[in-house]
Structures are given as C-alpha cells and as structure tokens.
Coordinates of N, CA and C in Angstrom, one line a residue:
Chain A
X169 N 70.3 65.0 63.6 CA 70.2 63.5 63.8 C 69.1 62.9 63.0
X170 N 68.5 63.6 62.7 CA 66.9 63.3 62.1 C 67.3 62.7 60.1
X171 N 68.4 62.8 60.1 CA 68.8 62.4 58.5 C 69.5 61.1 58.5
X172 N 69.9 61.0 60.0 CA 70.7 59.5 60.1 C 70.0 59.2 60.8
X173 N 69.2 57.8 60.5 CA 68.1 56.9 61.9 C 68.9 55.9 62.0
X174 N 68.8 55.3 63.7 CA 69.2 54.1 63.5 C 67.8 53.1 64.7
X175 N 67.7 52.1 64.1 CA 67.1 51.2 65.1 C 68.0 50.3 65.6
X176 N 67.5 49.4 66.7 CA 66.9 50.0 67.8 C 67.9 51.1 68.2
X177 N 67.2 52.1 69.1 CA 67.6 52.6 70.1 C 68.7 52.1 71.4
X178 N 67.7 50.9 71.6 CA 68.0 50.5 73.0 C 68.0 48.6 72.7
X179 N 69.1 48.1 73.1 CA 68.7 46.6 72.9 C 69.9 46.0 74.1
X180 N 69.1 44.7 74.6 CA 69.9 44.4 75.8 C 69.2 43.0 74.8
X181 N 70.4 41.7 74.9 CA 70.3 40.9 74.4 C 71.5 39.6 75.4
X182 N 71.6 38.4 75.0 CA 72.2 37.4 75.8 C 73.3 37.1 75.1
X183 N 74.3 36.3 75.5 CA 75.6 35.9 74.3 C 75.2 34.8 73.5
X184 N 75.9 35.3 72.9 CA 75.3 33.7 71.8 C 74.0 34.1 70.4
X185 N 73.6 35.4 71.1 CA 72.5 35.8 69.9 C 73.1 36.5 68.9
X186 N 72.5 36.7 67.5 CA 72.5 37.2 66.6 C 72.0 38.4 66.9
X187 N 72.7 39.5 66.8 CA 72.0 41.2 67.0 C 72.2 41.6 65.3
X188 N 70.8 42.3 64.5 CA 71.3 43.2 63.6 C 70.9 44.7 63.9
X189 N 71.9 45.6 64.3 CA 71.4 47.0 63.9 C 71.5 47.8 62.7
X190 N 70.4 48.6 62.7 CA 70.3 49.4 61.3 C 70.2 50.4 61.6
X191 N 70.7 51.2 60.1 CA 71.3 52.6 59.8 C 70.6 53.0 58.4
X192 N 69.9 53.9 58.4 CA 69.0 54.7 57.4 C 69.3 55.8 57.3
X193 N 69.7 56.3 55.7 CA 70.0 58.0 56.0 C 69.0 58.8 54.8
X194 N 68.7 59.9 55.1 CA 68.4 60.4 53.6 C 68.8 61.7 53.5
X195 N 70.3 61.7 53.5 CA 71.3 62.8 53.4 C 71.5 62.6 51.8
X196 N 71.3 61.3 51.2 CA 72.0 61.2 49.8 C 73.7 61.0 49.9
X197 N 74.2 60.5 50.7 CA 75.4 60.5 50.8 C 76.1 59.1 50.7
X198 N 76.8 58.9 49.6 CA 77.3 57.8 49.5 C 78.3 57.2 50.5
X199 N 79.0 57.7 51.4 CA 79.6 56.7 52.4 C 79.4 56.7 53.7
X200 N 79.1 55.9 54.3 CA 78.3 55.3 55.5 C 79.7 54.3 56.3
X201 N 79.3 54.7 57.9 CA 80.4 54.5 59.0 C 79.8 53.5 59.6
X202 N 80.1 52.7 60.7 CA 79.8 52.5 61.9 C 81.0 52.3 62.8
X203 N 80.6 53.0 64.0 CA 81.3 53.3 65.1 C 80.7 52.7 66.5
X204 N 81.6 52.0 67.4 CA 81.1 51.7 68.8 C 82.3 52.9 69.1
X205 N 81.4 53.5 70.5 CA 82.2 54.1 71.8 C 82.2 53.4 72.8
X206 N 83.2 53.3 73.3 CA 83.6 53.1 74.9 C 84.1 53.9 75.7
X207 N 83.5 54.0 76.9 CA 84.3 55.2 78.1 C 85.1 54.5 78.0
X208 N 86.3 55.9 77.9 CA 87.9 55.8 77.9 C 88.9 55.3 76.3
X209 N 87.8 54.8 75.7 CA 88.1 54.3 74.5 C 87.9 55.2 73.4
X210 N 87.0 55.7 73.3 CA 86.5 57.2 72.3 C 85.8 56.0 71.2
X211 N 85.8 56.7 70.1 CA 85.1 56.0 68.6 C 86.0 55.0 67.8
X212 N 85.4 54.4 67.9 CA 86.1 53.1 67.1 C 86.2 53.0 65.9
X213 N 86.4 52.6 64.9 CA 85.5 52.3 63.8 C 85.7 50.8 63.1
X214 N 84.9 50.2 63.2 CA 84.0 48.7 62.7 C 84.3 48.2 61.3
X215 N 83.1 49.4 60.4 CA 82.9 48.9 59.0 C 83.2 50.2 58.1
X216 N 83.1 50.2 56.8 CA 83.0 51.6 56.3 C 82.2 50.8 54.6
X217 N 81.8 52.0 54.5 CA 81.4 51.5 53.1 C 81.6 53.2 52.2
X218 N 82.4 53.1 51.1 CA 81.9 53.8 50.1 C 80.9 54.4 49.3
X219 N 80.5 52.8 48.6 CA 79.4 52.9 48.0 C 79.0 51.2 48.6
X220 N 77.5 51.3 47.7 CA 76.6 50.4 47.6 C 77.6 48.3 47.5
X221 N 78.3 49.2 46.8 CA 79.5 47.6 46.0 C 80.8 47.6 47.1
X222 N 80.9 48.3 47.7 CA 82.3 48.4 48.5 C 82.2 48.7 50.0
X223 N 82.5 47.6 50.8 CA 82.6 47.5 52.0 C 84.4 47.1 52.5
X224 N 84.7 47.6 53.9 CA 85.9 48.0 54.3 C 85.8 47.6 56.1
X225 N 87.1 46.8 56.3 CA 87.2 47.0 58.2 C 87.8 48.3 58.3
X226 N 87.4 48.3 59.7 CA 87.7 49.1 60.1 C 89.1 48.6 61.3
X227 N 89.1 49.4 62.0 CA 89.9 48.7 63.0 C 89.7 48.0 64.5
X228 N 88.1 47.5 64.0 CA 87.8 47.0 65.0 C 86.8 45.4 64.5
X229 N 86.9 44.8 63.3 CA 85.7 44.3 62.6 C 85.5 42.9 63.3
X230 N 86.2 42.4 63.8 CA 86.5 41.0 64.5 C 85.3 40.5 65.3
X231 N 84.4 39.9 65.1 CA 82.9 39.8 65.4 C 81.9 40.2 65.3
X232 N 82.4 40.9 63.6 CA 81.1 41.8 63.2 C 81.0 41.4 61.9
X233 N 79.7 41.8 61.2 CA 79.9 42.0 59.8 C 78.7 43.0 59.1
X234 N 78.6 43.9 57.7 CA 77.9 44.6 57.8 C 77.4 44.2 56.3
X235 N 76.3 44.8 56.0 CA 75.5 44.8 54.4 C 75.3 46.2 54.2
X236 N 75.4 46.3 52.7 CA 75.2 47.4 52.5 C 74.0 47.1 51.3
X237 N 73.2 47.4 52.1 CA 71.5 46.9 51.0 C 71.0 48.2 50.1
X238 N 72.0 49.2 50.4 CA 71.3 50.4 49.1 C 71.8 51.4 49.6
X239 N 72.4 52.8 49.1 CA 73.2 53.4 49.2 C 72.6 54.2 50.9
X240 N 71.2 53.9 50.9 CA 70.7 54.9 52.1 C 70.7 53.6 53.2
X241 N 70.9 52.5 53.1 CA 71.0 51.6 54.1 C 71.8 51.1 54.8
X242 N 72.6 50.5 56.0 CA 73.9 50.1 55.7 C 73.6 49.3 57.3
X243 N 73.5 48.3 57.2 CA 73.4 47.7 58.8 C 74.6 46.6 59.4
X244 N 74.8 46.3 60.4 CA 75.5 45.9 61.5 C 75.1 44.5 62.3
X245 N 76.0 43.8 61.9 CA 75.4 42.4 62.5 C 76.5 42.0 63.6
X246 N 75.9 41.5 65.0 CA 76.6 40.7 65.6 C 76.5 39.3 65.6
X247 N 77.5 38.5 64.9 CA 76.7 37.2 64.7 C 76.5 36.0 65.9
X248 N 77.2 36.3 67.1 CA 77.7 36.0 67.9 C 77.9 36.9 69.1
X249 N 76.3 37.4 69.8 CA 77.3 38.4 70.6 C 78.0 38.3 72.2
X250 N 78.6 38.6 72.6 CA 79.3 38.3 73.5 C 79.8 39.7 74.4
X251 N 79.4 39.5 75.8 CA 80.0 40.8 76.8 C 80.4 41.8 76.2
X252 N 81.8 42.1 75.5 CA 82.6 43.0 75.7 C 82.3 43.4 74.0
X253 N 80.7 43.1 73.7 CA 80.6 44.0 72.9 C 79.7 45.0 73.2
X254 N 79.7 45.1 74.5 CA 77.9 45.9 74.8 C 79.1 47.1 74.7
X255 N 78.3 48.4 74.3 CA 78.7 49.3 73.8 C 77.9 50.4 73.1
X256 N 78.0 51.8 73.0 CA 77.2 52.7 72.2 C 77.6 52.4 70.4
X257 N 76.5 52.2 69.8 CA 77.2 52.3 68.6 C 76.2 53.1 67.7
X258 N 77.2 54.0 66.8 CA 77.0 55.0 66.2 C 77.1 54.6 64.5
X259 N 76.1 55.1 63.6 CA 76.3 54.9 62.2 C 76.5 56.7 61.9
X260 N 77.3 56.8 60.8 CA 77.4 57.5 60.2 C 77.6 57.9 58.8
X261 N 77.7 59.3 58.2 CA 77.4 59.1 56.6 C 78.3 60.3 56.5
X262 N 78.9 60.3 55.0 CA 79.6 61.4 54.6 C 79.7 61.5 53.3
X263 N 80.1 63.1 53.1 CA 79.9 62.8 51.4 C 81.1 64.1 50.8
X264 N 82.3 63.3 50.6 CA 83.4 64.4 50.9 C 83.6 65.2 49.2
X265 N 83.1 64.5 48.4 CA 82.8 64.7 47.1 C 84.1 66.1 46.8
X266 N 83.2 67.4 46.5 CA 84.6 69.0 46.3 C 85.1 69.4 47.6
X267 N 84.3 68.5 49.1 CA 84.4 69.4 50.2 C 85.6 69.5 50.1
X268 N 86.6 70.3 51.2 CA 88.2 69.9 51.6 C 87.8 68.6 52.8
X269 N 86.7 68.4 53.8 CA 87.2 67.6 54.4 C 86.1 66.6 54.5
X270 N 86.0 65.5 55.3 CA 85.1 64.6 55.6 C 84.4 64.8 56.6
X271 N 83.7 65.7 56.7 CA 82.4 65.8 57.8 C 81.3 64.9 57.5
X272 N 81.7 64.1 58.9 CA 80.5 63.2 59.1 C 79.4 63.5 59.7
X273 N 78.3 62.9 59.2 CA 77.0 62.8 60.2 C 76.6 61.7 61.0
X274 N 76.0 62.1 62.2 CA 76.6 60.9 62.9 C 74.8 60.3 63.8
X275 N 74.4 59.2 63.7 CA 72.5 58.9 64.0 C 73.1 59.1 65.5
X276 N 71.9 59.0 65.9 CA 71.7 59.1 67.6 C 71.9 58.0 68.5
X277 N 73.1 56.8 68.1 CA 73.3 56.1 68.5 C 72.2 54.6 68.9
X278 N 73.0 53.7 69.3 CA 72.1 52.2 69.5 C 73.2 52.0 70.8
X279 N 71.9 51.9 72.2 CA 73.3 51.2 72.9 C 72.4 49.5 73.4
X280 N 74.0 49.3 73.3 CA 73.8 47.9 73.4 C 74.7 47.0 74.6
X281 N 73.4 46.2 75.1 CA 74.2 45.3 76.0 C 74.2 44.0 75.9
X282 N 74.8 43.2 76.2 CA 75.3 41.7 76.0 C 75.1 41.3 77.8
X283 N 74.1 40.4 77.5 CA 74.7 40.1 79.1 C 74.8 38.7 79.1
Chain B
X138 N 100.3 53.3 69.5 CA 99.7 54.6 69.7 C 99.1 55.0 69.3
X139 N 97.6 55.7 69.5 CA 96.4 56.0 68.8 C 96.9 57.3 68.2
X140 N 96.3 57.7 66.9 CA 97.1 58.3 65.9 C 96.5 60.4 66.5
X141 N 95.7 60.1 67.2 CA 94.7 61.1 68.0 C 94.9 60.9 69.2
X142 N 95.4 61.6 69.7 CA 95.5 61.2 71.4 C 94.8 62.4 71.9
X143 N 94.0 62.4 73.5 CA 93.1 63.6 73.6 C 93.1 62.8 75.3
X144 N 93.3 63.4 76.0 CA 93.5 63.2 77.5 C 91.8 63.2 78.0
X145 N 91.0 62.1 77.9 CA 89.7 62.2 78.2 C 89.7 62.5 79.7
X146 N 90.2 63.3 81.1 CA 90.0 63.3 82.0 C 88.9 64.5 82.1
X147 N 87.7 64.6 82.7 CA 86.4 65.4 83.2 C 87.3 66.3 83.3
X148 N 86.3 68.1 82.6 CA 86.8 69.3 83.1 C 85.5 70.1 83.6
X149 N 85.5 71.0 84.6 CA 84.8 71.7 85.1 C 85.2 73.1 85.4
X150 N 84.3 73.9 84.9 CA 84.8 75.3 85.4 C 83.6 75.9 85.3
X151 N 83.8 77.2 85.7 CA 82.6 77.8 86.4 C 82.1 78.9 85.1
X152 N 80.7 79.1 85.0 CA 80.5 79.6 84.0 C 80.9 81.0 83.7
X153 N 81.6 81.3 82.6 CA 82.1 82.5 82.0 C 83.4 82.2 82.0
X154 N 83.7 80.8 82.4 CA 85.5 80.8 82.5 C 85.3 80.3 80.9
X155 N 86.9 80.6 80.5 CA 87.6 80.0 79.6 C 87.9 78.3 79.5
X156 N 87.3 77.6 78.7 CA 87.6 76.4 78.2 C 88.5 76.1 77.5
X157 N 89.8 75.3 77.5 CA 91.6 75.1 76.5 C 91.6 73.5 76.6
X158 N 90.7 73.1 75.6 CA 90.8 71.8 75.0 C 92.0 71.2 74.1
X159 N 92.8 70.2 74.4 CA 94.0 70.3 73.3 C 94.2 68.7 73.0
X160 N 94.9 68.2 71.4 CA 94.6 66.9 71.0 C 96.2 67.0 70.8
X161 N 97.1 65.7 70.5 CA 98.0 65.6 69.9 C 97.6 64.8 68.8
X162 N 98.5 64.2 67.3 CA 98.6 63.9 66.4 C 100.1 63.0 66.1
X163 N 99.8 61.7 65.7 CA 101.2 61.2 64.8 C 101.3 61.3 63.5
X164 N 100.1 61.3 62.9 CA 100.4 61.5 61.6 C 100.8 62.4 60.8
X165 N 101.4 62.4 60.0 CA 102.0 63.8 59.4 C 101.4 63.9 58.4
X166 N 100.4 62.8 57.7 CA 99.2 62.9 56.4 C 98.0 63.4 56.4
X167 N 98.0 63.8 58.0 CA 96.8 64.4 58.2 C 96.8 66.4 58.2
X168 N 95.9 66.8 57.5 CA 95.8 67.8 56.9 C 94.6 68.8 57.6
X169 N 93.5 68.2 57.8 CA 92.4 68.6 58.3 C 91.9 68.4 59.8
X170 N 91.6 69.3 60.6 CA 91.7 69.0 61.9 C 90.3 69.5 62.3
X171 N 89.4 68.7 62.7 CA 88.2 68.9 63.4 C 88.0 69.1 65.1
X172 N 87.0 69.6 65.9 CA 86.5 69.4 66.6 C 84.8 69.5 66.6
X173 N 84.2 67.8 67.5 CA 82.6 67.5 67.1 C 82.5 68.0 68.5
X174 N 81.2 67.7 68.7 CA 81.1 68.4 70.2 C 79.2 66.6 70.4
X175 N 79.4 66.5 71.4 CA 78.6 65.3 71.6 C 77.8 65.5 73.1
X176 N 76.6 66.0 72.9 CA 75.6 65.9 74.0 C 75.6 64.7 74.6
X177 N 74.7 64.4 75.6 CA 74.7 63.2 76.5 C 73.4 62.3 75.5
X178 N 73.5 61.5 75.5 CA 72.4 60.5 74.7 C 72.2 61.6 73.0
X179 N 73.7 61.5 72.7 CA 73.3 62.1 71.0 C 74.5 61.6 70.4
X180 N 74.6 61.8 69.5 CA 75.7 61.4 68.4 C 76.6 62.3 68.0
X181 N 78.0 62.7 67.9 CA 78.5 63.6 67.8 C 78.0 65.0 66.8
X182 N 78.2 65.8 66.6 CA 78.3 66.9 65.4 C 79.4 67.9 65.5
X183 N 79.9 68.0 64.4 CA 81.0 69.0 63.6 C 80.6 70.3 64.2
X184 N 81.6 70.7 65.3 CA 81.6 71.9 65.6 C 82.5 73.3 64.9
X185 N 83.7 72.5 64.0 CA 84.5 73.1 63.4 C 85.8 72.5 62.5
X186 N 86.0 72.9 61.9 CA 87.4 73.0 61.5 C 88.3 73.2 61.0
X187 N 89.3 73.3 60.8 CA 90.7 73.9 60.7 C 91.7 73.3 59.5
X188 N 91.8 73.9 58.4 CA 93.3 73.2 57.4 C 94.5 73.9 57.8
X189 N 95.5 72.7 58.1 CA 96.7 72.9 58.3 C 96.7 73.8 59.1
X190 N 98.3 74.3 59.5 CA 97.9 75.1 60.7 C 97.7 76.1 60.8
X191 N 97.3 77.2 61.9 CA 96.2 78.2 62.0 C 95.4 78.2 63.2
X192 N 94.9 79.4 62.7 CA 93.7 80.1 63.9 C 92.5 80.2 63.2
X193 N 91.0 79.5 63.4 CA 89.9 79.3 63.2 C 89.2 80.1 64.4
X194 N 88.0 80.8 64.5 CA 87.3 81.2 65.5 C 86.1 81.9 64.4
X195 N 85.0 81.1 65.5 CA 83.4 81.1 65.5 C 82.6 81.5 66.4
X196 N 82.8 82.6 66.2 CA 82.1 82.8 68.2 C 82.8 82.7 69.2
X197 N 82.2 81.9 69.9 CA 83.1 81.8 71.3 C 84.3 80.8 71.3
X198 N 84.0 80.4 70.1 CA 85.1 79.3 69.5 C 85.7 79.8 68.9
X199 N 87.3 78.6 69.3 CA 88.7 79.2 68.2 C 89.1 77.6 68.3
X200 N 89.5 77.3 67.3 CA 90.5 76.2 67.0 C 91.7 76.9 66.3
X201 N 92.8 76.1 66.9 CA 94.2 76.4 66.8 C 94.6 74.7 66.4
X202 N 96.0 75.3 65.4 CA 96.6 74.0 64.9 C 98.0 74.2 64.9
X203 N 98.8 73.5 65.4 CA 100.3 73.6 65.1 C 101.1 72.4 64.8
X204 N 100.7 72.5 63.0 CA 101.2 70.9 62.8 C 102.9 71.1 63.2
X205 N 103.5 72.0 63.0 CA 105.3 71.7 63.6 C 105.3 70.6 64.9
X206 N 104.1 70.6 65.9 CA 104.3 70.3 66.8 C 103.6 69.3 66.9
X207 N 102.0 69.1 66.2 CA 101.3 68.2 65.8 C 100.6 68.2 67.0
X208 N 99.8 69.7 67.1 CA 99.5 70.0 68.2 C 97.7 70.7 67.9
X209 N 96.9 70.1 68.7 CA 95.4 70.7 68.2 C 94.6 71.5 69.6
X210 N 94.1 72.3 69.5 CA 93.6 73.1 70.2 C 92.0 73.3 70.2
X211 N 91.4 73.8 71.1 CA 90.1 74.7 71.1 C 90.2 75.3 72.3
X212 N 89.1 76.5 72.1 CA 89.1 77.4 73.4 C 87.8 77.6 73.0
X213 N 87.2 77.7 74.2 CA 85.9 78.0 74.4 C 85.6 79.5 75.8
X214 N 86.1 80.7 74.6 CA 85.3 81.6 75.6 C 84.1 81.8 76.3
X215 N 84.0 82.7 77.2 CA 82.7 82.7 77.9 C 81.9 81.8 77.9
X216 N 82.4 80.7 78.8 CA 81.9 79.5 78.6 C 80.5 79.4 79.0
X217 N 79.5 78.7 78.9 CA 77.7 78.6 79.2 C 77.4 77.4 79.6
X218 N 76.7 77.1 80.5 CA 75.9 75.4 80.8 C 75.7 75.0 79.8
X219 N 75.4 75.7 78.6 CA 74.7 75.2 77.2 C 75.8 74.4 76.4
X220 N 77.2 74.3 76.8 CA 78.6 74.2 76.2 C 78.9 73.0 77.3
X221 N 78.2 72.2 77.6 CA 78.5 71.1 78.9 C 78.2 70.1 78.0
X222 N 79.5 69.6 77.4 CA 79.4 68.1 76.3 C 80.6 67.4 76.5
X223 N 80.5 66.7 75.6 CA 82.2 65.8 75.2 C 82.6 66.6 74.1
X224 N 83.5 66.7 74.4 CA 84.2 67.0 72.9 C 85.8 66.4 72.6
X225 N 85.2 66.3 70.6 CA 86.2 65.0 70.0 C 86.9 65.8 69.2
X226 N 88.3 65.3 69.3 CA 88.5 66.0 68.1 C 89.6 64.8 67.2
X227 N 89.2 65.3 66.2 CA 89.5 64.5 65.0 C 90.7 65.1 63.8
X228 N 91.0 64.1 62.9 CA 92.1 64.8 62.3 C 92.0 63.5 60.8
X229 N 92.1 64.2 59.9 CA 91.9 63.4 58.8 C 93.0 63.7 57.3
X230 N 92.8 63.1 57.0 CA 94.2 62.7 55.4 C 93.9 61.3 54.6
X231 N 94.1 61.6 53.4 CA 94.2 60.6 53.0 C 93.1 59.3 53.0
X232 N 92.5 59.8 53.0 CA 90.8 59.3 53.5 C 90.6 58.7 54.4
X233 N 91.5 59.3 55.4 CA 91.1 58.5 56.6 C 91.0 59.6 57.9
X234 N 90.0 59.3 58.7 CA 89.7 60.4 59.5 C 89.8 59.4 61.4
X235 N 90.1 60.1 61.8 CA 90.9 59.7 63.4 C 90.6 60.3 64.2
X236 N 89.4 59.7 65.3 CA 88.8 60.3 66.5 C 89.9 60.6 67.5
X237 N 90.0 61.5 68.5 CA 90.5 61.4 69.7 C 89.8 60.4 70.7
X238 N 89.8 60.5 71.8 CA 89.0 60.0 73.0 C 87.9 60.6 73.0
X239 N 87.9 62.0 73.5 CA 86.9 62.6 73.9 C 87.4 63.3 75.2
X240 N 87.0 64.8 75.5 CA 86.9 65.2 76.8 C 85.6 65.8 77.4
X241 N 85.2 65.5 78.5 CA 84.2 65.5 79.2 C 84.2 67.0 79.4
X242 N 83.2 68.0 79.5 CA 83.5 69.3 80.2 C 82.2 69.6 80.5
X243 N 81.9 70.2 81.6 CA 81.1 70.3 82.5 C 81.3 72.0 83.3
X244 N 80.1 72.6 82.8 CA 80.5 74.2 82.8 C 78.9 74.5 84.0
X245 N 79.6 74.8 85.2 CA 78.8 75.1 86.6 C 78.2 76.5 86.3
X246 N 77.2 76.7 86.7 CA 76.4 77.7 86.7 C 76.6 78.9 87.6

C-alpha cells in the first residue's frame, strides 16, 4: 500500500461541498483507477486514466470528475457532494505493458461521508 | 447483469476447514481470471491468477477456471484466522478488468 497514497484517509463533509481526493503513486506506472465500494455493491469504477493526456468514465462518473496532473498523480473531485456518495474509495495503478494481465495496485482507501 | 457475479453472502468455518469460493462470468472476452483478497480497513491485493481455463495452486491456494461454463473458483485449504478477508475476484479482456462483489470469510479459531 505504501506505493499507492491516498489523502485524506478519513473525510466526513456536508452536501453541497466540493470534496477533492488524492492519489499519489511511485510505482512508475502509467495507468491509474479510481474505485468507490459499497456493501453489497463490490468495486465500482469512476475514472480511469492511461496516461498523463487521457482520461476515461468509468461506469459510474455521474457526479464526479478527475485530473490527471502527472503521470504519479491522479485526483478525484466531488463537485457537488451529496448522501449517496459517502462511500470507500479506492485509487489504483497498473502497468500491463509485456504482463499477460492487468494487476492492479490498489492505496489504502479514503472513506468518505456526505451528511 | 454485472459481467462478475460473486454471491457476497458472509462465510464462516472453523479453522483447518476447507474454503470453495466461486464467481460466475458473461463475458466470453475475458481471458484472465484473478482472485484479490482485501483485509478490513486495506485496499485489495492480487492473490492470484489464472489464464483461460485451468488449475492454479499456491499453497494453500488453488484457483480453478471453467470458461465452457464461465465458471471461477478458489479453495482455500487448511484454512487460518490469518485468511479472514474479503475476497474479489475479477476477470479481465480486452482492457477491461471486472470486479465481482466480494465474499466475506471469516475463519474461527
């Protein structure tokens, strides 16, 4: 976990506010995830980025949006947040380059509540 | 229908039992079949996995795959309190990679 950081940790916030969370890695790995979990729901996925120039929804992006400020950075904005986004959320990084598959690395999550 | 389906209902068994984890799959572009394994307040990690179908085993771990059936497995022998997580499993193609739910398992001392 120590190669994927994310801040905060812990954030409890009101509706209507602007939340940004951040994702730092120094794996060297050009593509970078974010994921919310929900009990019962499993991993979602939000945003995705390839590289530094290329950002992607996921299937969940509808109240969100993300930057990707340098291949080791990649953050998560709520610009508007609202209840039923409180949720664990996870960044992650991968670098499928000769692998055969996409093993991701995944930070130690941010959980977040909306109240 | 979620392209990973994985019955997240709590499992419990008493330690040294056998653990039989199992996912289904719709997609038939998917090639690569993972299971991550996720502590309580951690972020998942890659426990294993599997191309096409087959038998994988790591220790007390075996991942099994039967794309005819589009069917994913794990077994966790001799199971340990230390093996008391969620576990995800995942399935990827085509650059796209597809969580299950998650199952809870909880191994009694």
């Amino acid at each position: 976990d120590a190669d994927v950081t994310q801040t905060p940790r812990n954030r409890i916030t009101k509706t209507g506010k602007r939340i940004m969370l951040e994702c730092s890695q120094t794996k060297g790995h050009d593509r970078m995830y974010w994921y919310r979990q929900d009990p019962g729901l499993g991993l979602r996925l939000i945003y995705y980025s390839f590289d530094v120039k290329d950002i992607n929804k996921g299937e969940i992006s509808d109240g969100y949006s993300v930057s990707r400020q340098a291949q080791a950075k990649f953050s998560l904005s709520l610009e508007s947040a609202i209840p039923n986004q409180t949720a664990l959320y996870f960044c992650a990084t991968s670098a499928p380059g000769r692998r055969i598959t996409d093993t991701q690395y995944f930070g130690p999550g941010t959980r977040l509540t909306v109240l | 229908q979620k392209e990973v389906e994985q019955d997240p209902g709590p499992l419990s068994v008493p330690e040294g039992a056998i653990v039989s984890l199992n996912c289904t799959y719709s997609n038939s572009a998917f090639q690569y079949f993972m299971w991550y394994r996720q502590y309580s307040r951690k972020g998942p990690e890659l426990l294993m996995y599997t191309y096409s179908s087959g038998n994988k085993e790591d220790g007390r771990f075996t991942a099994q795959v039967d794309k005819s059936s589009k069917y994913i497995s794990l077994f966790i022998r001799d199971s340990q309190p230390s093996d008391s997580a969620t576990y995800l499993c995942a399935a990827y193609g085509n650059n796209r990679l597809a969580f299950g739910k998650g199952n809870q398992v909880v191994v009694i001392p």
